[in-house]
Every structure is written in C-alpha cells, then in structure tokens.
PDB file of C-alpha atoms in Angstrom:
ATOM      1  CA  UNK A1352      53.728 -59.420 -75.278  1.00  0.00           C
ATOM      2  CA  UNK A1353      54.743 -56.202 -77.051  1.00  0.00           C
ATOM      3  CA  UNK A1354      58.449 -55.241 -77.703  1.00  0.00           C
ATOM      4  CA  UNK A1355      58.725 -51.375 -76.868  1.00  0.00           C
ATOM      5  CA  UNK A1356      61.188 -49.144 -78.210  1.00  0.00           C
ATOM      6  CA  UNK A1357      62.536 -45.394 -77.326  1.00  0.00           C
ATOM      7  CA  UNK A1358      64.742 -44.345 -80.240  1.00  0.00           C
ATOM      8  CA  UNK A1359      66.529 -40.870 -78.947  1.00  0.00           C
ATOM      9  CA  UNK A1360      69.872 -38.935 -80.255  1.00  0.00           C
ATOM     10  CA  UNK A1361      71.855 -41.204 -77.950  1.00  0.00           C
ATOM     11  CA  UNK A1362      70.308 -44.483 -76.784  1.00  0.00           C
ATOM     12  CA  UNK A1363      67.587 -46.823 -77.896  1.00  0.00           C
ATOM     13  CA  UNK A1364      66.000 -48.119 -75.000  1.00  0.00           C
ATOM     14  CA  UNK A1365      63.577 -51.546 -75.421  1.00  0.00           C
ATOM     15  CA  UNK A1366      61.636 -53.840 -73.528  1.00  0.00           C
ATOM     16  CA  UNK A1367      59.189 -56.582 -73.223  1.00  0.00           C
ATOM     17  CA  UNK A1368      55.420 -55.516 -72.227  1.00  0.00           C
ATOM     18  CA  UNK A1369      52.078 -56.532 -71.283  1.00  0.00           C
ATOM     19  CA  UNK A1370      49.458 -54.823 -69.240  1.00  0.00           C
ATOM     20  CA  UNK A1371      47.902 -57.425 -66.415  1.00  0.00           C
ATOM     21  CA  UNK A1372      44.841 -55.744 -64.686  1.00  0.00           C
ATOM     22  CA  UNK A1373      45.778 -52.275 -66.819  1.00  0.00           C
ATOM     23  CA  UNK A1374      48.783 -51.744 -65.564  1.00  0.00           C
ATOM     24  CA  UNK A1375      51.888 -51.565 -67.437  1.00  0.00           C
ATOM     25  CA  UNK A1376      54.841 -54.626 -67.010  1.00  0.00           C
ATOM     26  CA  UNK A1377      58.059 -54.970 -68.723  1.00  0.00           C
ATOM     27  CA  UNK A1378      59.488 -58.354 -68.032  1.00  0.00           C
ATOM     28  CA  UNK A1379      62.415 -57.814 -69.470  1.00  0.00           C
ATOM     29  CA  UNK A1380      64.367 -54.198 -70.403  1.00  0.00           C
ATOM     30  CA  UNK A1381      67.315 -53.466 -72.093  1.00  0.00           C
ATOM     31  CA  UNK A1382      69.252 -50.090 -73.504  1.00  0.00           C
ATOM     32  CA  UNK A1383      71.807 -49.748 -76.379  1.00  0.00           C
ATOM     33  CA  UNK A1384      73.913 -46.837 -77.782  1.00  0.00           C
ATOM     34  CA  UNK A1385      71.765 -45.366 -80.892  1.00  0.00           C
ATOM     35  CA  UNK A1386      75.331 -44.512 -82.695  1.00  0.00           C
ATOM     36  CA  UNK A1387      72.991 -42.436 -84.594  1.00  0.00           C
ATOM     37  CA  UNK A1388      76.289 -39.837 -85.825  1.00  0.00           C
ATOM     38  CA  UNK A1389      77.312 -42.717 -87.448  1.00  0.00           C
ATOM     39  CA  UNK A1390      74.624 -44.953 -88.360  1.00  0.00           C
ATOM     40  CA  UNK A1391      72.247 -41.945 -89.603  1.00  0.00           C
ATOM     41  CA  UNK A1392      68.704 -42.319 -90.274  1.00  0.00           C
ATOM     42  CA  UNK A1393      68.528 -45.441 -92.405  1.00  0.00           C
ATOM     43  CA  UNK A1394      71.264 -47.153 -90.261  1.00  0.00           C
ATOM     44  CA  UNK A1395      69.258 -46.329 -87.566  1.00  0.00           C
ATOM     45  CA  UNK A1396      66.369 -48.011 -88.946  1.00  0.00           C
ATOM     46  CA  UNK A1397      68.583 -51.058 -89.860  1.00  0.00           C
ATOM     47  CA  UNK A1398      69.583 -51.075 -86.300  1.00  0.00           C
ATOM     48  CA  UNK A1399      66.051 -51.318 -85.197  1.00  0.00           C
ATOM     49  CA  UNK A1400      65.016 -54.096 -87.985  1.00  0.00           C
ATOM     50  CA  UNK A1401      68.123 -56.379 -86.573  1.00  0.00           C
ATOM     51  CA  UNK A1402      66.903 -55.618 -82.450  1.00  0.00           C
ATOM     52  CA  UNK A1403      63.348 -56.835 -83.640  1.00  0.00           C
ATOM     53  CA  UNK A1404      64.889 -59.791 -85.177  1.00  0.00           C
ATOM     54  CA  UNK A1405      67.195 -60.792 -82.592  1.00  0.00           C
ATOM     55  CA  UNK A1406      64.330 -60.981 -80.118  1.00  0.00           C
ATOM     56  CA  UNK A1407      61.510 -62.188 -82.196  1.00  0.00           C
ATOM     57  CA  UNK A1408      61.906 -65.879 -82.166  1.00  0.00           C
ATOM     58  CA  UNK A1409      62.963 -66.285 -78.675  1.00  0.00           C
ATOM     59  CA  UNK A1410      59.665 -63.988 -77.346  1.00  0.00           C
ATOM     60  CA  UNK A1411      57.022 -63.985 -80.122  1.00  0.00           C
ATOM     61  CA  UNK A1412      55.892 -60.830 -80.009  1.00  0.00           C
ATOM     62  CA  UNK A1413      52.677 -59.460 -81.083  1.00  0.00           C
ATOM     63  CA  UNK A1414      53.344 -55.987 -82.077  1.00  0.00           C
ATOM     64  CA  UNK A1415      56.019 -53.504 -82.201  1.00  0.00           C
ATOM     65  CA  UNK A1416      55.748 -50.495 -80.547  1.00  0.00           C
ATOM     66  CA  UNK A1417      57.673 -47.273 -81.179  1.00  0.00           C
ATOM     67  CA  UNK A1418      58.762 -43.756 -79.003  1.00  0.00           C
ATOM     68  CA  UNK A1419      61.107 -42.016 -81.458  1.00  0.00           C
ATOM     69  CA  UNK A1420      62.412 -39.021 -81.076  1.00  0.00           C
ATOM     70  CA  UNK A1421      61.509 -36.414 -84.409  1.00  0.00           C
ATOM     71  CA  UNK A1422      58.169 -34.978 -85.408  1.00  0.00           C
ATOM     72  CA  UNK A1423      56.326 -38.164 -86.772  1.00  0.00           C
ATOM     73  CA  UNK A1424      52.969 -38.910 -88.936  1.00  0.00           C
ATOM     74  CA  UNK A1425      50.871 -40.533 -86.065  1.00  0.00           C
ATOM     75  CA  UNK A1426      48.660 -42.196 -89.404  1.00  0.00           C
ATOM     76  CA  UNK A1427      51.674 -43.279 -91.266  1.00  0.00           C
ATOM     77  CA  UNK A1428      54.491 -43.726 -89.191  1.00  0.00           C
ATOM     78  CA  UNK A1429      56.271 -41.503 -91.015  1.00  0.00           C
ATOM     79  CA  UNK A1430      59.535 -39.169 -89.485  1.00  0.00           C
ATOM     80  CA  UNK A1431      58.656 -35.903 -90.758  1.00  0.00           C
ATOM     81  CA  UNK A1432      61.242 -34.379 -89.646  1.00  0.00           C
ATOM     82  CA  UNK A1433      64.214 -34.391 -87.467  1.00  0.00           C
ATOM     83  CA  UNK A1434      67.193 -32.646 -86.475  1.00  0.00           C
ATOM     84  CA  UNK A1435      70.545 -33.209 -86.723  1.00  0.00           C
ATOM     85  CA  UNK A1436      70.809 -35.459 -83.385  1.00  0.00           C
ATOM     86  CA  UNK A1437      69.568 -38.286 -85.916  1.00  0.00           C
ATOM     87  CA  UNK A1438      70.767 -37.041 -89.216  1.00  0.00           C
ATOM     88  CA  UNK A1439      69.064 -38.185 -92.265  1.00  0.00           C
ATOM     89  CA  UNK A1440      66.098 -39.802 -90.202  1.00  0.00           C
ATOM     90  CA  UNK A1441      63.329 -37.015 -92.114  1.00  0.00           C
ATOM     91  CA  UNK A1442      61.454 -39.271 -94.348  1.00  0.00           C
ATOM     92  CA  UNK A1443      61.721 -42.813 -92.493  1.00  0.00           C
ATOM     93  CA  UNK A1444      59.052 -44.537 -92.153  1.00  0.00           C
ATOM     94  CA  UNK A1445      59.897 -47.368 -89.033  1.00  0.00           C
ATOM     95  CA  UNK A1446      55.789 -48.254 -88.922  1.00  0.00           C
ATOM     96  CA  UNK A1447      56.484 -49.608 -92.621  1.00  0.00           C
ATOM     97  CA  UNK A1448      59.816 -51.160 -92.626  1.00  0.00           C
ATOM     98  CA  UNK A1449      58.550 -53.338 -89.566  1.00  0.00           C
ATOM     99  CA  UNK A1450      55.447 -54.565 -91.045  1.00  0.00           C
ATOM    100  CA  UNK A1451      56.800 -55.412 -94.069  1.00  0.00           C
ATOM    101  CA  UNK A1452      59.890 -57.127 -92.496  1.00  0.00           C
ATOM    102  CA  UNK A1453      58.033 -59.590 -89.644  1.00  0.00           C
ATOM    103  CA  UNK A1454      54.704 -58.672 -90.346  1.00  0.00           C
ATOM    104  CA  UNK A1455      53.859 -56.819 -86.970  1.00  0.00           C
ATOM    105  CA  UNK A1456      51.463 -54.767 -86.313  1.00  0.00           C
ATOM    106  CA  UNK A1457      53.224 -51.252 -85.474  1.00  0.00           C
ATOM    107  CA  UNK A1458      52.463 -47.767 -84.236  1.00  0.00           C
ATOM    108  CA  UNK A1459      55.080 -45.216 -84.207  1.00  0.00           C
ATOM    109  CA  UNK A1460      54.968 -42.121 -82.194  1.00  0.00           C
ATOM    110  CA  UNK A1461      56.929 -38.923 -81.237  1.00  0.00           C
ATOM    111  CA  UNK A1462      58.675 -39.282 -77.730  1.00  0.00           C
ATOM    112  CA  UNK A1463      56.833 -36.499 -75.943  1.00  0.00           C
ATOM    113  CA  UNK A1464      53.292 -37.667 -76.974  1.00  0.00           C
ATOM    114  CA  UNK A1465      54.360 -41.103 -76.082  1.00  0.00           C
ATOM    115  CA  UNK A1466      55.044 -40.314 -72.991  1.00  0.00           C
ATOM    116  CA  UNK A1467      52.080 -37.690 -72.165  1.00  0.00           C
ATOM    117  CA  UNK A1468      50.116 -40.998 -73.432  1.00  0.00           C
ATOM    118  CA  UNK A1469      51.961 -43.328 -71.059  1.00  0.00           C
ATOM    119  CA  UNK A1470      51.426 -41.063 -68.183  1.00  0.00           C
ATOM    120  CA  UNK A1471      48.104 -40.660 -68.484  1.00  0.00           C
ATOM    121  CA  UNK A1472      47.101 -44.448 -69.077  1.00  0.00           C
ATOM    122  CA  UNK A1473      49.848 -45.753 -66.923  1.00  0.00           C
ATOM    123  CA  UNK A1474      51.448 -43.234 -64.411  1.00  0.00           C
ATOM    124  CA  UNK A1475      50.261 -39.566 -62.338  1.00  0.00           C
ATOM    125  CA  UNK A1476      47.911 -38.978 -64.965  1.00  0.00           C
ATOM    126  CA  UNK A1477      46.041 -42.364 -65.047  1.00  0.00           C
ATOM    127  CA  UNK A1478      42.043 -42.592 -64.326  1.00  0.00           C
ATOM    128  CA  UNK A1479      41.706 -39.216 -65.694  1.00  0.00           C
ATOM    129  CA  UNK A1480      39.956 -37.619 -68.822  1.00  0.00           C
ATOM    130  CA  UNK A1481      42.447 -34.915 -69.795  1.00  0.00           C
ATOM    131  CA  UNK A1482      46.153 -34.328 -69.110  1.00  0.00           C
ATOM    132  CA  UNK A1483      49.120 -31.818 -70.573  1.00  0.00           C
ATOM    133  CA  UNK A1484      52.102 -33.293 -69.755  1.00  0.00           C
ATOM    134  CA  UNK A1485      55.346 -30.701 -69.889  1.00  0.00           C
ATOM    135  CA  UNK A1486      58.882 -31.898 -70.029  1.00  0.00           C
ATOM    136  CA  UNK A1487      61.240 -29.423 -68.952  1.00  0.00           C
ATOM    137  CA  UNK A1488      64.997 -30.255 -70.331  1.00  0.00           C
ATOM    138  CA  UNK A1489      66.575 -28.495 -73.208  1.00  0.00           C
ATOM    139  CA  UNK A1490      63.468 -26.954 -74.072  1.00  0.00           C
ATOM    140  CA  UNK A1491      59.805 -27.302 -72.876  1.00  0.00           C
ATOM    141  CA  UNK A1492      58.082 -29.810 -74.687  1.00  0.00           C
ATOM    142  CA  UNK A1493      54.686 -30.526 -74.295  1.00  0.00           C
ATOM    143  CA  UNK A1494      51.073 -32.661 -74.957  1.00  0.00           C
ATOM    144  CA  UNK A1495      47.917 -33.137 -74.550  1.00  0.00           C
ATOM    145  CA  UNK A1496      45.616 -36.435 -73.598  1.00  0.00           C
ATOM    146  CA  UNK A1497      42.151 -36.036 -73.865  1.00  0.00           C
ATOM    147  CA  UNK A1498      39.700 -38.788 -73.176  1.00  0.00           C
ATOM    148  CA  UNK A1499      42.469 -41.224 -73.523  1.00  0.00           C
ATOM    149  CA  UNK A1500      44.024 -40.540 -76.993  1.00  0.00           C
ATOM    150  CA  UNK A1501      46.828 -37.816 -77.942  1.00  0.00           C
ATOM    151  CA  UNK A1502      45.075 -35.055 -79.266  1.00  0.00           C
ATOM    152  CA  UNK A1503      47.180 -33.714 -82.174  1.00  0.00           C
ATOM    153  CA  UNK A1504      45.447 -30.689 -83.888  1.00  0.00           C
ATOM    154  CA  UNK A1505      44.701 -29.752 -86.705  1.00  0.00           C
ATOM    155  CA  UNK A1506      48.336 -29.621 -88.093  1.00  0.00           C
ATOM    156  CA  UNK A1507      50.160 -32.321 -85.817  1.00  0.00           C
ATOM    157  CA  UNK A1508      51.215 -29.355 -83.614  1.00  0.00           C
ATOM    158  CA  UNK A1509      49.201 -29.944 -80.251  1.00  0.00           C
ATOM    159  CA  UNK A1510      51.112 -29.322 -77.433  1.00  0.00           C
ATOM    160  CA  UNK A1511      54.051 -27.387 -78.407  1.00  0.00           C
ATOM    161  CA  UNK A1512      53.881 -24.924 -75.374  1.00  0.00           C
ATOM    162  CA  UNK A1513      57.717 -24.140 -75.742  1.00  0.00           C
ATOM    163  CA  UNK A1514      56.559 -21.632 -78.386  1.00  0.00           C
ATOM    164  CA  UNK A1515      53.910 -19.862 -76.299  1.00  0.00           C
ATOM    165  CA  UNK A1516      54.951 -16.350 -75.894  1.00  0.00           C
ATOM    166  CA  UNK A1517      56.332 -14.963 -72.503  1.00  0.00           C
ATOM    167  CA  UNK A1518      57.431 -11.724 -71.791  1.00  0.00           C
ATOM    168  CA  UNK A1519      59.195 -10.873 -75.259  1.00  0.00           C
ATOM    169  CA  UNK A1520      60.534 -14.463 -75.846  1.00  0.00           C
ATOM    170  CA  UNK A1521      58.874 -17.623 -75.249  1.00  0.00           C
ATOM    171  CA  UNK A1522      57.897 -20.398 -72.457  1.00  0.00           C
ATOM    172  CA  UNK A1523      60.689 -22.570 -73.478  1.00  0.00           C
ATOM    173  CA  UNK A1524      63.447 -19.722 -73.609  1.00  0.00           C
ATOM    174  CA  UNK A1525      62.391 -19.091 -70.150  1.00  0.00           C
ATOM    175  CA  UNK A1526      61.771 -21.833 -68.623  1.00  0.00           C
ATOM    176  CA  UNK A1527      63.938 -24.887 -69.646  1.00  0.00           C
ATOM    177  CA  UNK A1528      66.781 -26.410 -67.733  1.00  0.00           C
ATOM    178  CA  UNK A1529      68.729 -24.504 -70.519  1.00  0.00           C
ATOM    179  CA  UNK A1530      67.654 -21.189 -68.972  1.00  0.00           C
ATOM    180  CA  UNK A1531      68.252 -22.105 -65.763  1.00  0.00           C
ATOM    181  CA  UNK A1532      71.791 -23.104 -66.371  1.00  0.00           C
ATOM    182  CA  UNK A1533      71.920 -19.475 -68.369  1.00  0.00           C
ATOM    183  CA  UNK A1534      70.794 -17.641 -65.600  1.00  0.00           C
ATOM    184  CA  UNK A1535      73.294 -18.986 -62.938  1.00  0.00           C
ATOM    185  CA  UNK A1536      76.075 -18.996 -65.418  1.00  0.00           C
ATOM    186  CA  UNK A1537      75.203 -15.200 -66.321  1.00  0.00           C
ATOM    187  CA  UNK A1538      75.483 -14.249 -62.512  1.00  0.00           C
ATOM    188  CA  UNK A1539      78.303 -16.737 -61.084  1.00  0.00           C
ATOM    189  CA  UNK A1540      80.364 -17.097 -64.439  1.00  0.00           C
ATOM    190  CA  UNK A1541      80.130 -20.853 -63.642  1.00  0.00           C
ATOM    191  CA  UNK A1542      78.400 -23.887 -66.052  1.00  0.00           C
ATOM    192  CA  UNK A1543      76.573 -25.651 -63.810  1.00  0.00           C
ATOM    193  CA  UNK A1544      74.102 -28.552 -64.643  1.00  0.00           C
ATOM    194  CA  UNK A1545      70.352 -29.010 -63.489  1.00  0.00           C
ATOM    195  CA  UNK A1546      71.612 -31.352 -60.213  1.00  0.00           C
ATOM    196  CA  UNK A1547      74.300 -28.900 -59.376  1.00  0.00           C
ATOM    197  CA  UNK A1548      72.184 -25.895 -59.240  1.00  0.00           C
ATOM    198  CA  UNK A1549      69.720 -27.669 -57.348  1.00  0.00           C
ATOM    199  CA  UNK A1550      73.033 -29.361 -54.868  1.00  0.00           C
ATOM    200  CA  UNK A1551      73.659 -25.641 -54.212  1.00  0.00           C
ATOM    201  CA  UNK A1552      70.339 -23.612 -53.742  1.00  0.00           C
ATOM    202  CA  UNK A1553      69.551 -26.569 -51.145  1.00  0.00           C
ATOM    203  CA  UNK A1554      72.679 -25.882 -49.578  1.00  0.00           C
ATOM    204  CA  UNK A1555      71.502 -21.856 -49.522  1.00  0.00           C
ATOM    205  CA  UNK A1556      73.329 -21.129 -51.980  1.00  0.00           C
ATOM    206  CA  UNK A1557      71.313 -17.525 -53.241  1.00  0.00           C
ATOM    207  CA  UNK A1558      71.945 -17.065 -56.373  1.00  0.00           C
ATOM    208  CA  UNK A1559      71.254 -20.845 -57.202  1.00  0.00           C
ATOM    209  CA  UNK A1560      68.493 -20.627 -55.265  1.00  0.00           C
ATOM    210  CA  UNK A1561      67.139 -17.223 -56.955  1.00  0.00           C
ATOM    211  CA  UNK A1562      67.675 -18.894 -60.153  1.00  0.00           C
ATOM    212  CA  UNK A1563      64.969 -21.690 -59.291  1.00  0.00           C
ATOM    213  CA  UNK A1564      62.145 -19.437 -58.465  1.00  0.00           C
ATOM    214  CA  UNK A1565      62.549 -17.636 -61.371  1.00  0.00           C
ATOM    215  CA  UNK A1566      62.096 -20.503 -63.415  1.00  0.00           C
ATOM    216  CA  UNK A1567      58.879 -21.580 -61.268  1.00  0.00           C
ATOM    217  CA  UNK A1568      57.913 -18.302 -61.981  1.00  0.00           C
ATOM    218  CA  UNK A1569      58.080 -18.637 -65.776  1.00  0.00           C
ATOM    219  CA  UNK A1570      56.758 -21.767 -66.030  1.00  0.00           C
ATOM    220  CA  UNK A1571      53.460 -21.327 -63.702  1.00  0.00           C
ATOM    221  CA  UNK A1572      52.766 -18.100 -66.148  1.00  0.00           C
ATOM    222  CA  UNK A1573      52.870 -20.976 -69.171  1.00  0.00           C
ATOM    223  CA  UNK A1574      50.779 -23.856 -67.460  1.00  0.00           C
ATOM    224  CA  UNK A1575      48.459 -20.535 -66.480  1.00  0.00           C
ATOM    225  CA  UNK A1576      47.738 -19.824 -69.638  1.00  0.00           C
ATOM    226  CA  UNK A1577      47.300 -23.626 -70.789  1.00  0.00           C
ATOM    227  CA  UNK A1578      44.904 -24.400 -68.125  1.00  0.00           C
ATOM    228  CA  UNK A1579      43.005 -21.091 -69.716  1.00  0.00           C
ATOM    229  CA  UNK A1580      42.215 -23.345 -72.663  1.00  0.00           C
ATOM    230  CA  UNK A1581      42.601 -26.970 -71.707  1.00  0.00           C
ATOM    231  CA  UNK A1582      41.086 -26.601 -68.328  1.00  0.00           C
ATOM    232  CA  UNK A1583      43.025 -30.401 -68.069  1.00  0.00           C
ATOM    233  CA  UNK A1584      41.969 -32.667 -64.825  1.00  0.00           C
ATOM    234  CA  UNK A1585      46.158 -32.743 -64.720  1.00  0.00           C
ATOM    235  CA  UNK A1586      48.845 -31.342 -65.419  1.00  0.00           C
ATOM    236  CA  UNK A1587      51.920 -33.709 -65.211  1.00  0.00           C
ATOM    237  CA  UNK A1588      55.528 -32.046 -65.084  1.00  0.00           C
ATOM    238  CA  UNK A1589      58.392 -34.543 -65.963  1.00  0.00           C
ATOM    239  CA  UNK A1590      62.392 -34.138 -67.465  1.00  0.00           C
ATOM    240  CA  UNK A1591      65.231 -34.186 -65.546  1.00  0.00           C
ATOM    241  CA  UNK A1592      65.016 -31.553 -63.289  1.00  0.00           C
ATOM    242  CA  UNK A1593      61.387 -32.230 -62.012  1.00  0.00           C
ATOM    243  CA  UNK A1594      62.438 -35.094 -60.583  1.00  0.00           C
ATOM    244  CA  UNK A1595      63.275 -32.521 -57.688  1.00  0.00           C
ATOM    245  CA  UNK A1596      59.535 -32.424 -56.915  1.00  0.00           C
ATOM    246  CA  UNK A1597      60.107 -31.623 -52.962  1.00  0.00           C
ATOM    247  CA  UNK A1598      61.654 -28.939 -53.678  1.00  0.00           C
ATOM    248  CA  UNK A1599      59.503 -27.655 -56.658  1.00  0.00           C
ATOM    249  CA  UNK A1600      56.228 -28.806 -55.805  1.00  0.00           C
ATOM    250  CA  UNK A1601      55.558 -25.769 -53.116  1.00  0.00           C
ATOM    251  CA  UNK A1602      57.407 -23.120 -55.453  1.00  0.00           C
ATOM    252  CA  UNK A1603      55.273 -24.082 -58.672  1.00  0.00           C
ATOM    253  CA  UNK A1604      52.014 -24.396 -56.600  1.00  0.00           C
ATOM    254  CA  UNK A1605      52.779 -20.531 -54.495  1.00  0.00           C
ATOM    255  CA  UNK A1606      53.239 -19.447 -58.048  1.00  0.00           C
ATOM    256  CA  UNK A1607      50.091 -21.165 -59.908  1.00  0.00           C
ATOM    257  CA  UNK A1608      47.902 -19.659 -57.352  1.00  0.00           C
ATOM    258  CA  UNK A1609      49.343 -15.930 -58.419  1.00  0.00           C
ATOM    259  CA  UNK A1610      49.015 -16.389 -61.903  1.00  0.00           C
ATOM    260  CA  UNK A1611      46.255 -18.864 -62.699  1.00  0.00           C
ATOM    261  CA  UNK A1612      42.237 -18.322 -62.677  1.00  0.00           C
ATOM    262  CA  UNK A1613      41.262 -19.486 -58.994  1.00  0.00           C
ATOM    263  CA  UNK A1614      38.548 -21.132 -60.475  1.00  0.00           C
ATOM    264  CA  UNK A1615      40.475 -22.817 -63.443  1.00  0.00           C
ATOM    265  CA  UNK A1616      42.874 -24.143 -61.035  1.00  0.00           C
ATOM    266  CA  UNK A1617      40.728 -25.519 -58.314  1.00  0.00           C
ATOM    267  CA  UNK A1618      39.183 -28.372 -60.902  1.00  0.00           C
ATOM    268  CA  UNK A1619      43.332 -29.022 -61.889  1.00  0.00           C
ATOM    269  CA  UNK A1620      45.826 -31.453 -59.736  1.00  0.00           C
ATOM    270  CA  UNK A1621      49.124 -30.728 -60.397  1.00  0.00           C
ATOM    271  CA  UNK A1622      51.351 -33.959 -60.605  1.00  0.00           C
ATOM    272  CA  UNK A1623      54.876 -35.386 -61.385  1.00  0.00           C
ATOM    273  CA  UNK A1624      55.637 -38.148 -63.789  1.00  0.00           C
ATOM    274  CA  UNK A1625      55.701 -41.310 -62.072  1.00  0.00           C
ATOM    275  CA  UNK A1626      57.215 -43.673 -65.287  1.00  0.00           C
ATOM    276  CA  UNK A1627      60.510 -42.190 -65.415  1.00  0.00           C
ATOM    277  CA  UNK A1628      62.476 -43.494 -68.514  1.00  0.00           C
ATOM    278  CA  UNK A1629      59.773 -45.926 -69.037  1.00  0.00           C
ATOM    279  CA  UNK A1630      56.810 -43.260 -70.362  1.00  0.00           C
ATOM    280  CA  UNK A1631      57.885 -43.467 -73.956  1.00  0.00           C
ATOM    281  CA  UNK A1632      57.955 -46.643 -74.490  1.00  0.00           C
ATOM    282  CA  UNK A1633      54.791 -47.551 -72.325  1.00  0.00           C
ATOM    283  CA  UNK A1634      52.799 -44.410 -74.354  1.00  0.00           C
ATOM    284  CA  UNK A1635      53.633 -46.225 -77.256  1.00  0.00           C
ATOM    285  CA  UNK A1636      52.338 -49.882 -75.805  1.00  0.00           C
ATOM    286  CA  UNK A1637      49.412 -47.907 -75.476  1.00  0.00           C
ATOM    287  CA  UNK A1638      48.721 -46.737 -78.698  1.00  0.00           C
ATOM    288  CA  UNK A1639      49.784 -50.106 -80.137  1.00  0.00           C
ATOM    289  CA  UNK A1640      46.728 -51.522 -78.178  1.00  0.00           C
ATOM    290  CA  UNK A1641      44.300 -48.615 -79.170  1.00  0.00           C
ATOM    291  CA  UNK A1642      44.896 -49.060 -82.897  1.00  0.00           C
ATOM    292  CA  UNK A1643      43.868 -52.335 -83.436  1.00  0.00           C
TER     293      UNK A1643
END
C-alpha cells in the first residue's frame, strides 16, 4: 500500500493505494484544507510530515507518493518554483523531508504530469504508447506520456501548450475557462462561471452558446498543432469544464477535422479523463512504482 497525496493552493487530498491486476484502488481517501496562506511553504511541508505520521503506524505504508502543485525537480523532488497560491513553497524539497523522516521511498511530481501519467497508466489514456493530456481551467496546462513515462524535455518544460502562440496571444489566453468566462462577460456584462455558461448555452442561450464554439475553436487550432509534432495515439482533455464532454465532444471533433492534418488525426483518438480528482495522486502511485 502507497499513501498518495495532491498538495494544491486549497486542499490536500490523500489516499491509500495499490494496483490489483494494474488497475488503480484507493481503499481509503480523505481531503483536508491546505491552509497554505497561512501555513506557507514550510508549514505546508510540516503539514504533510504530521498526515504521513498520523497514518503510518495504523497502515504501514511502503512509499509515499506526491502530486504537488508548483514546477518540481522530477530527479530531486525539489519545488522549483511556485506562485503565490503556496507562498514560500520555491525551494522545498517534500521527496527529502519524507525519506529522512520515516524512511520512505518517495517520488514527487508536478500535478499536471501526475495526472497526464495517471491517465495514461490508469484512465482514457491507458494501453497506449503516447498521450498529451490538456487541462483546461485557469489556464491550459498540459503533458506528454510517451511509452509510459512523462517525457520532460530538455529543460523540464514538456508540455506547456498554454504558451503556444495563437492568433497574436497564446493557446491558454484563448482557450481556458478564464477566456470563456471573458468572452461572455465582455458581451452580457455578467460573471458567469464554467457550469453557468454551459446551464445557459444548453438552454439556447446564444451568446453563451457562441462563446463555447469559440473556445472549441481555439483549442482544436492548439491540439492541431500538437498532434503536428507528437502525432500522440491520444489526446486526453480533462479540468472542470470538460467534464461537459456531450456537449463538447462533437464541437471539438467538427473543429479538429478543419484544422488538423487528415492524416495526423486519423492515427489520434480523442478522449476525456476518466480519474477525475483521483489522476494526481494515482500519476504519482505510478511513478512511485516506476522508480524503484
């Protein structure tokens, strides 16, 4: 068993895993605020150290594995940096102060990759040889599995497909929920969230509606141009808002087939993650097992 963890700005979600027959279980699951405003970066990492330790003698674990939310050393474990939704985390190292404190084995991992790496060994990207995952929120974040293992580049910067550029800006200014809420507001005056602009466009609402296919629009010209390079067996779309994938699904695929090579895209399945809130922590269960 594996205690899992999925440190973000505003929760810490864990669990207890194992993977019978290669599939991922979590026998028991549990969620807790992250108080990271007040904590900060080393109280977060206190918080985690005293989680571990509450749990450890009643399960036994045999490893600790970690979905954090920052730009982390994937060797080292390190938090190279992070904004202010954790301040002070830049320059943690969680893979460290968990060995040293129960001697665990530990892998750390940014939150997006841990996820791409969950949904491709656990969820819509699973029996596969290459996936980019995209997770449309905020921003577009992004990464890329290829035979199994996150590939990171050269610099640690794989998979940041927010920053490709699209028509004078980029993907993620674009294409995020963030834009989508921009667009409506811009036209209606209103601040509407992801599930409200959806509530409305299904109810015919036009400009809601409008809204939506230009953000399908955006986004197919960024996966277009990624599947230009990657040529992936998948391409997974998860967040918030793609959870709407009956509505999406025929929108993104009319508008992959206007901008994408024919070609390209007929050796590409277009998915939806499957793992929910889960794909952080079980990417990181994952690449527990693949480093030792």
């Amino acid at each position: 068993m594996v205690l899992c963890f999925d440190i973000g700005g505003t929760s810490i979600k864990y669990g207890l895993a194992h993977d019978p027959g290669g599939q991922i279980v979590f026998s028991a699951r549990w969620e807790t605020p992250t108080d990271a405003k007040t904590l900060r970066g080393p109280g977060v990492e206190r918080k985690l150290l005293d989680l571990i330790g509450g749990l450890r003698g009643k399960y036994s674990p045999t490893g600790v594995a970690i979905s954090t939310a920052g730009m982390v050393d994937h060797r080292t474990g390190a938090i190279l940096y992070a904004n202010e939704n954790i301040p002070d985390y830049t320059g943690r190292n969680l893979k460290t102060a968990v060995e040293n404190a129960f001697g665990l084995p530990c892998a750390v991992e940014n939150d997006v990759n841990a996820a791409a790496l969950g949904e491709a060994a656990y969820g819509a990207g699973r029996g596969t040889d290459s996936v980019l995952c995209l997770t449309v929120g905020t921003g577009v974040g992004g990464a890329v599995v290829l035979d199994g293992k996150i590939w990171h580049g050269h610099g640690g910067s794989a998979g940041e497909v927010g920053y490709l550029p699209l028509g004078g800006s980029t993907l993620e200014e674009q294409a995020s929920t963030t834009a989508l809420v921009r667009r409506v507001r811009n036209e209606t005056g209103e601040t509407l969230d992801g599930k409200q602009i959806f509530s409305r466009a299904q109810a015919g609402d036009e400009i809601c509606t409008r809204a939506i296919g230009d953000m399908c629009e955006k986004l197919a010209q960024g996966v277009a141009s990624c599947l230009c390079v990657l040529d992936p067996a998948v391409v997974v779309l998860g967040g918030g808002i793609m959870a709407q994938t009956t509505y999406l699904r025929p929108l993104l695929e009319t508008q992959l087939r206007r901008f994408a090579n024919p070609f390209v895209l007929s050796h590409t399945t277009l998915a939806f993650a499957e793992l929910g809130n889960s794909a952080g922590m079980a990417g990181a269960f994952r690449l527990l097992q693949q480093s030792k």
